[in-house]
């Protein structure tokens, strides 16, 4: 059923006509809406961060976690790049380039997250020596909820670039297509085009709407932390 859907998508792109035109118009319409959402909600996310401070008694836990994540991501990045030559004969030229770029983009995304662990102020997480253990716990858990807000614009661009990469690969496949095999090494079958186009569109549209989704998630879950903080501050009233 999945392959059938990809083949329909491929036919829409290759055959043109009304179906291809309709598909293109829908994609353009959704992209324009998504890009508009991305810009507006990217700014709204920054305002949410500024309006919702949290505290932590010591930033050592963040620094240790950041170092561990840095080592893990670096090892993953090196091992991923090292494994590409062994897979080259299976991936083909386009597949190798695609794997390298996605590995680099993914590493950049993870390093951007790690950087926030060393700069908690970007998430409006303040160091307060008087912060209690419970407040520390709330600060740490809400920190994870704020990270997508801090990086919403970056994540949006990352996903859209990844989507554009898949669409570029699909375009190259069309150029080199002979309807039985792709002329590039790697043995691509025709339905691979539909897979790459579909994946590219999912990534691209996800990136366009990502800041809006992060905004909604924050509005749904962060009030829970605010209620807990309010309860913790009740004993301090009047002191």
mmCIF file of C-alpha atoms in Angstrom:
data_model
loop_
_atom_site.group_PDB
_atom_site.id
_atom_site.type_symbol
_atom_site.label_atom_id
_atom_site.label_comp_id
_atom_site.label_asym_id
_atom_site.label_seq_id
_atom_site.Cartn_x
_atom_site.Cartn_y
_atom_site.Cartn_z
ATOM 1 C CA UNK A 1 0.000 0.000 0.000
ATOM 2 C CA UNK A 2 2.872 2.367 0.862
ATOM 3 C CA UNK A 3 4.665 1.622 -2.429
ATOM 4 C CA UNK A 4 1.379 2.185 -4.300
ATOM 5 C CA UNK A 5 1.088 5.643 -2.729
ATOM 6 C CA UNK A 6 4.669 6.478 -3.641
ATOM 7 C CA UNK A 7 4.051 5.363 -7.237
ATOM 8 C CA UNK A 8 0.981 7.600 -7.450
ATOM 9 C CA UNK A 9 3.086 10.489 -6.147
ATOM 10 C CA UNK A 10 5.776 9.693 -8.694
ATOM 11 C CA UNK A 11 3.257 9.579 -11.550
ATOM 12 C CA UNK A 12 1.866 12.948 -10.476
ATOM 13 C CA UNK A 13 5.333 14.471 -10.660
ATOM 14 C CA UNK A 14 6.476 12.850 -13.898
ATOM 15 C CA UNK A 15 3.276 12.860 -15.932
ATOM 16 C CA UNK A 16 2.318 16.453 -15.203
ATOM 17 C CA UNK A 17 -1.189 17.376 -16.270
ATOM 18 C CA UNK A 18 -3.928 18.504 -13.908
ATOM 19 C CA UNK A 19 -2.920 16.103 -11.132
ATOM 20 C CA UNK A 20 0.683 17.308 -11.187
ATOM 21 C CA UNK A 21 -0.441 20.950 -11.274
ATOM 22 C CA UNK A 22 -2.830 20.414 -8.363
ATOM 23 C CA UNK A 23 -0.130 18.664 -6.364
ATOM 24 C CA UNK A 24 2.326 21.526 -7.014
ATOM 25 C CA UNK A 25 -0.242 24.156 -5.999
ATOM 26 C CA UNK A 26 -1.032 22.352 -2.745
ATOM 27 C CA UNK A 27 2.674 22.096 -1.894
ATOM 28 C CA UNK A 28 3.283 25.789 -2.681
ATOM 29 C CA UNK A 29 0.217 26.817 -0.631
ATOM 30 C CA UNK A 30 1.268 24.773 2.406
ATOM 31 C CA UNK A 31 4.861 25.994 2.102
ATOM 32 C CA UNK A 32 3.847 29.665 2.077
ATOM 33 C CA UNK A 33 1.613 29.178 5.119
ATOM 34 C CA UNK A 34 4.328 27.215 6.912
ATOM 35 C CA UNK A 35 7.014 29.816 6.224
ATOM 36 C CA UNK A 36 4.735 32.550 7.545
ATOM 37 C CA UNK A 37 4.042 30.482 10.684
ATOM 38 C CA UNK A 38 7.738 29.737 11.090
ATOM 39 C CA UNK A 39 8.725 33.401 11.204
ATOM 40 C CA UNK A 40 5.902 34.603 13.451
ATOM 41 C CA UNK A 41 6.033 31.757 15.938
ATOM 42 C CA UNK A 42 9.837 31.858 16.010
ATOM 43 C CA UNK A 43 9.512 35.373 17.446
ATOM 44 C CA UNK A 44 6.682 34.284 19.748
ATOM 45 C CA UNK A 45 8.850 31.469 21.114
ATOM 46 C CA UNK A 46 11.570 33.943 22.069
ATOM 47 C CA UNK A 47 8.987 35.998 23.955
ATOM 48 C CA UNK A 48 7.747 32.884 25.771
ATOM 49 C CA UNK A 49 11.273 32.104 26.960
ATOM 50 C CA UNK A 50 11.774 35.655 28.241
ATOM 51 C CA UNK A 51 8.453 35.587 30.105
ATOM 52 C CA UNK A 52 9.050 32.247 31.863
ATOM 53 C CA UNK A 53 12.246 32.188 33.960
ATOM 54 C CA UNK A 54 13.283 29.136 35.967
ATOM 55 C CA UNK A 55 16.081 28.609 38.488
ATOM 56 C CA UNK A 56 18.796 26.106 39.287
ATOM 57 C CA UNK A 57 21.059 26.086 42.329
ATOM 58 C CA UNK A 58 24.119 24.858 40.435
ATOM 59 C CA UNK A 59 24.922 24.474 36.756
ATOM 60 C CA UNK A 60 27.378 21.609 37.250
ATOM 61 C CA UNK A 61 24.766 19.007 36.286
ATOM 62 C CA UNK A 62 24.155 20.830 33.018
ATOM 63 C CA UNK A 63 27.874 21.059 32.272
ATOM 64 C CA UNK A 64 28.482 17.363 33.000
ATOM 65 C CA UNK A 65 25.502 16.379 30.855
ATOM 66 C CA UNK A 66 26.760 18.668 28.091
ATOM 67 C CA UNK A 67 30.216 17.079 28.127
ATOM 68 C CA UNK A 68 28.758 13.552 28.008
ATOM 69 C CA UNK A 69 26.455 14.483 25.119
ATOM 70 C CA UNK A 70 29.352 16.151 23.297
ATOM 71 C CA UNK A 71 31.460 12.986 23.505
ATOM 72 C CA UNK A 72 28.554 10.761 22.413
ATOM 73 C CA UNK A 73 27.632 12.961 19.440
ATOM 74 C CA UNK A 74 31.272 13.316 18.372
ATOM 75 C CA UNK A 75 31.757 9.534 18.469
ATOM 76 C CA UNK A 76 28.530 9.023 16.514
ATOM 77 C CA UNK A 77 29.599 11.610 13.932
ATOM 78 C CA UNK A 78 33.049 10.051 13.421
ATOM 79 C CA UNK A 79 31.697 6.488 13.243
ATOM 80 C CA UNK A 80 28.959 7.512 10.818
ATOM 81 C CA UNK A 81 31.400 9.173 8.450
ATOM 82 C CA UNK A 82 33.848 6.281 8.777
ATOM 83 C CA UNK A 83 31.165 3.758 7.789
ATOM 84 C CA UNK A 84 30.148 5.566 4.597
ATOM 85 C CA UNK A 85 33.050 4.236 2.410
ATOM 86 C CA UNK A 86 32.076 0.655 3.318
ATOM 87 C CA UNK A 87 28.502 1.341 2.221
ATOM 88 C CA UNK A 88 29.420 3.290 -0.917
ATOM 89 C CA UNK A 89 28.827 0.379 -3.300
ATOM 90 C CA UNK A 90 25.318 -0.064 -1.906
ATOM 91 C CA UNK A 91 24.428 3.607 -1.582
ATOM 92 C CA UNK A 92 25.683 4.863 -4.916
ATOM 93 C CA UNK A 93 27.024 8.342 -5.668
ATOM 94 C CA UNK A 94 23.868 10.217 -4.740
ATOM 95 C CA UNK A 95 23.341 8.061 -1.645
ATOM 96 C CA UNK A 96 26.869 8.750 -0.384
ATOM 97 C CA UNK A 97 26.493 12.516 -0.823
ATOM 98 C CA UNK A 98 23.073 12.373 0.799
ATOM 99 C CA UNK A 99 24.381 10.372 3.780
ATOM 100 C CA UNK A 100 27.346 12.699 4.313
ATOM 101 C CA UNK A 101 25.212 15.849 4.254
ATOM 102 C CA UNK A 102 22.538 14.403 6.547
ATOM 103 C CA UNK A 103 25.226 13.213 8.991
ATOM 104 C CA UNK A 104 26.792 16.689 9.042
ATOM 105 C CA UNK A 105 23.430 18.428 9.454
ATOM 106 C CA UNK A 106 22.406 16.031 12.234
ATOM 107 C CA UNK A 107 25.695 16.598 14.078
ATOM 108 C CA UNK A 108 25.265 20.376 13.760
ATOM 109 C CA UNK A 109 21.749 20.070 15.188
ATOM 110 C CA UNK A 110 22.962 18.021 18.170
ATOM 111 C CA UNK A 111 25.895 20.377 18.829
ATOM 112 C CA UNK A 112 23.454 23.294 18.847
ATOM 113 C CA UNK A 113 21.450 21.537 21.568
ATOM 114 C CA UNK A 114 24.615 20.756 23.544
ATOM 115 C CA UNK A 115 25.669 24.413 23.416
ATOM 116 C CA UNK A 116 22.576 25.382 25.419
ATOM 117 C CA UNK A 117 23.737 23.158 28.297
ATOM 118 C CA UNK A 118 26.761 25.464 28.632
ATOM 119 C CA UNK A 119 24.656 28.610 28.107
ATOM 120 C CA UNK A 120 21.497 28.050 30.198
ATOM 121 C CA UNK A 121 20.752 31.780 30.118
ATOM 122 C CA UNK A 122 19.558 31.302 26.549
ATOM 123 C CA UNK A 123 16.693 29.239 28.001
ATOM 124 C CA UNK A 124 16.150 31.823 30.780
ATOM 125 C CA UNK A 125 17.437 29.340 33.345
ATOM 126 C CA UNK A 126 19.070 31.380 36.102
ATOM 127 C CA UNK A 127 21.558 30.188 38.712
ATOM 128 C CA UNK A 128 20.106 30.861 42.164
ATOM 129 C CA UNK A 129 21.898 29.421 45.181
ATOM 130 C CA UNK A 130 18.681 29.586 47.205
ATOM 131 C CA UNK A 131 16.858 27.315 44.759
ATOM 132 C CA UNK A 132 15.490 24.233 46.524
ATOM 133 C CA UNK A 133 15.863 20.642 45.346
ATOM 134 C CA UNK A 134 12.259 20.644 44.112
ATOM 135 C CA UNK A 135 12.823 23.908 42.259
ATOM 136 C CA UNK A 136 15.978 22.428 40.726
ATOM 137 C CA UNK A 137 13.993 19.439 39.503
ATOM 138 C CA UNK A 138 11.384 21.703 37.948
ATOM 139 C CA UNK A 139 14.104 23.840 36.419
ATOM 140 C CA UNK A 140 15.836 20.831 34.854
ATOM 141 C CA UNK A 141 12.667 19.239 33.474
ATOM 142 C CA UNK A 142 11.341 22.530 32.116
ATOM 143 C CA UNK A 143 14.794 23.155 30.595
ATOM 144 C CA UNK A 144 14.159 20.228 28.274
ATOM 145 C CA UNK A 145 10.858 21.805 27.262
ATOM 146 C CA UNK A 146 12.533 25.142 26.539
ATOM 147 C CA UNK A 147 15.297 23.749 24.319
ATOM 148 C CA UNK A 148 13.010 23.363 21.265
ATOM 149 C CA UNK A 149 11.837 26.955 21.778
ATOM 150 C CA UNK A 150 15.403 28.262 21.891
ATOM 151 C CA UNK A 151 16.296 26.373 18.738
ATOM 152 C CA UNK A 152 12.940 26.653 16.976
ATOM 153 C CA UNK A 153 14.306 28.789 14.130
ATOM 154 C CA UNK A 154 17.386 26.594 13.774
ATOM 155 C CA UNK A 155 15.334 23.386 13.834
ATOM 156 C CA UNK A 156 12.943 24.853 11.288
ATOM 157 C CA UNK A 157 15.778 25.679 8.891
ATOM 158 C CA UNK A 158 17.481 22.336 9.555
ATOM 159 C CA UNK A 159 14.367 20.360 8.639
ATOM 160 C CA UNK A 160 13.667 22.470 5.566
ATOM 161 C CA UNK A 161 17.250 22.102 4.331
ATOM 162 C CA UNK A 162 17.042 18.339 4.884
ATOM 163 C CA UNK A 163 13.777 18.280 2.959
ATOM 164 C CA UNK A 164 15.295 20.319 0.159
ATOM 165 C CA UNK A 165 18.179 17.831 0.029
ATOM 166 C CA UNK A 166 15.774 14.918 -0.491
ATOM 167 C CA UNK A 167 13.936 16.882 -3.180
ATOM 168 C CA UNK A 168 17.257 17.640 -4.889
ATOM 169 C CA UNK A 169 18.106 13.935 -4.871
ATOM 170 C CA UNK A 170 14.698 13.200 -6.407
ATOM 171 C CA UNK A 171 15.376 15.807 -9.091
ATOM 172 C CA UNK A 172 18.729 14.203 -9.923
ATOM 173 C CA UNK A 173 17.016 10.838 -10.104
ATOM 174 C CA UNK A 174 14.553 12.231 -12.637
ATOM 175 C CA UNK A 175 17.434 13.598 -14.700
ATOM 176 C CA UNK A 176 19.221 10.245 -14.775
ATOM 177 C CA UNK A 177 16.103 8.069 -14.936
ATOM 178 C CA UNK A 178 15.729 5.488 -17.711
ATOM 179 C CA UNK A 179 12.476 3.991 -16.288
ATOM 180 C CA UNK A 180 14.141 0.669 -15.470
ATOM 181 C CA UNK A 181 17.141 1.734 -13.408
ATOM 182 C CA UNK A 182 18.752 4.972 -12.429
ATOM 183 C CA UNK A 183 22.015 5.421 -14.254
ATOM 184 C CA UNK A 184 23.800 6.369 -11.056
ATOM 185 C CA UNK A 185 25.463 3.473 -9.232
ATOM 186 C CA UNK A 186 23.297 2.059 -6.494
ATOM 187 C CA UNK A 187 20.431 0.290 -8.221
ATOM 188 C CA UNK A 188 17.606 2.741 -7.523
ATOM 189 C CA UNK A 189 14.195 1.528 -8.592
ATOM 190 C CA UNK A 190 11.634 3.981 -9.995
ATOM 191 C CA UNK A 191 9.548 4.036 -6.805
ATOM 192 C CA UNK A 192 12.602 5.448 -4.977
ATOM 193 C CA UNK A 193 11.739 8.778 -6.565
ATOM 194 C CA UNK A 194 8.352 8.848 -4.848
ATOM 195 C CA UNK A 195 9.971 7.900 -1.532
ATOM 196 C CA UNK A 196 12.516 10.729 -1.719
ATOM 197 C CA UNK A 197 9.928 13.299 -2.815
ATOM 198 C CA UNK A 198 7.506 12.231 -0.085
ATOM 199 C CA UNK A 199 10.266 12.242 2.568
ATOM 200 C CA UNK A 200 11.533 15.608 1.361
ATOM 201 C CA UNK A 201 8.084 17.161 1.544
ATOM 202 C CA UNK A 202 7.494 15.765 5.035
ATOM 203 C CA UNK A 203 10.806 17.209 6.258
ATOM 204 C CA UNK A 204 10.220 20.538 4.528
ATOM 205 C CA UNK A 205 6.677 21.041 5.789
ATOM 206 C CA UNK A 206 7.643 19.804 9.270
ATOM 207 C CA UNK A 207 10.346 22.455 9.353
ATOM 208 C CA UNK A 208 7.932 25.141 8.215
ATOM 209 C CA UNK A 209 5.412 24.324 10.959
ATOM 210 C CA UNK A 210 7.906 23.260 13.688
ATOM 211 C CA UNK A 211 7.999 26.606 15.598
ATOM 212 C CA UNK A 212 4.178 26.588 15.746
ATOM 213 C CA UNK A 213 4.129 23.030 17.127
ATOM 214 C CA UNK A 214 6.806 23.862 19.733
ATOM 215 C CA UNK A 215 4.754 26.883 20.769
ATOM 216 C CA UNK A 216 1.656 24.730 21.301
ATOM 217 C CA UNK A 217 3.564 22.075 23.259
ATOM 218 C CA UNK A 218 5.007 24.732 25.545
ATOM 219 C CA UNK A 219 1.575 26.258 26.181
ATOM 220 C CA UNK A 220 0.158 22.840 27.049
ATOM 221 C CA UNK A 221 2.896 21.519 29.357
ATOM 222 C CA UNK A 222 4.707 24.495 30.907
ATOM 223 C CA UNK A 223 1.707 25.646 33.031
ATOM 224 C CA UNK A 224 2.162 22.392 34.974
ATOM 225 C CA UNK A 225 5.613 23.596 36.069
ATOM 226 C CA UNK A 226 4.185 27.010 36.920
ATOM 227 C CA UNK A 227 1.560 25.453 39.178
ATOM 228 C CA UNK A 228 4.203 23.395 40.945
ATOM 229 C CA UNK A 229 6.424 26.453 41.428
ATOM 230 C CA UNK A 230 3.485 28.411 42.817
ATOM 231 C CA UNK A 231 2.851 25.660 45.366
ATOM 232 C CA UNK A 232 6.517 25.646 46.387
ATOM 233 C CA UNK A 233 6.496 29.423 46.875
ATOM 234 C CA UNK A 234 3.448 29.448 49.189
ATOM 235 C CA UNK A 235 5.559 28.854 52.352
ATOM 236 C CA UNK A 236 7.789 31.787 51.365
ATOM 237 C CA UNK A 237 4.913 34.275 51.248
ATOM 238 C CA UNK A 238 5.265 36.886 53.947
ATOM 239 C CA UNK A 239 8.842 35.940 54.821
#
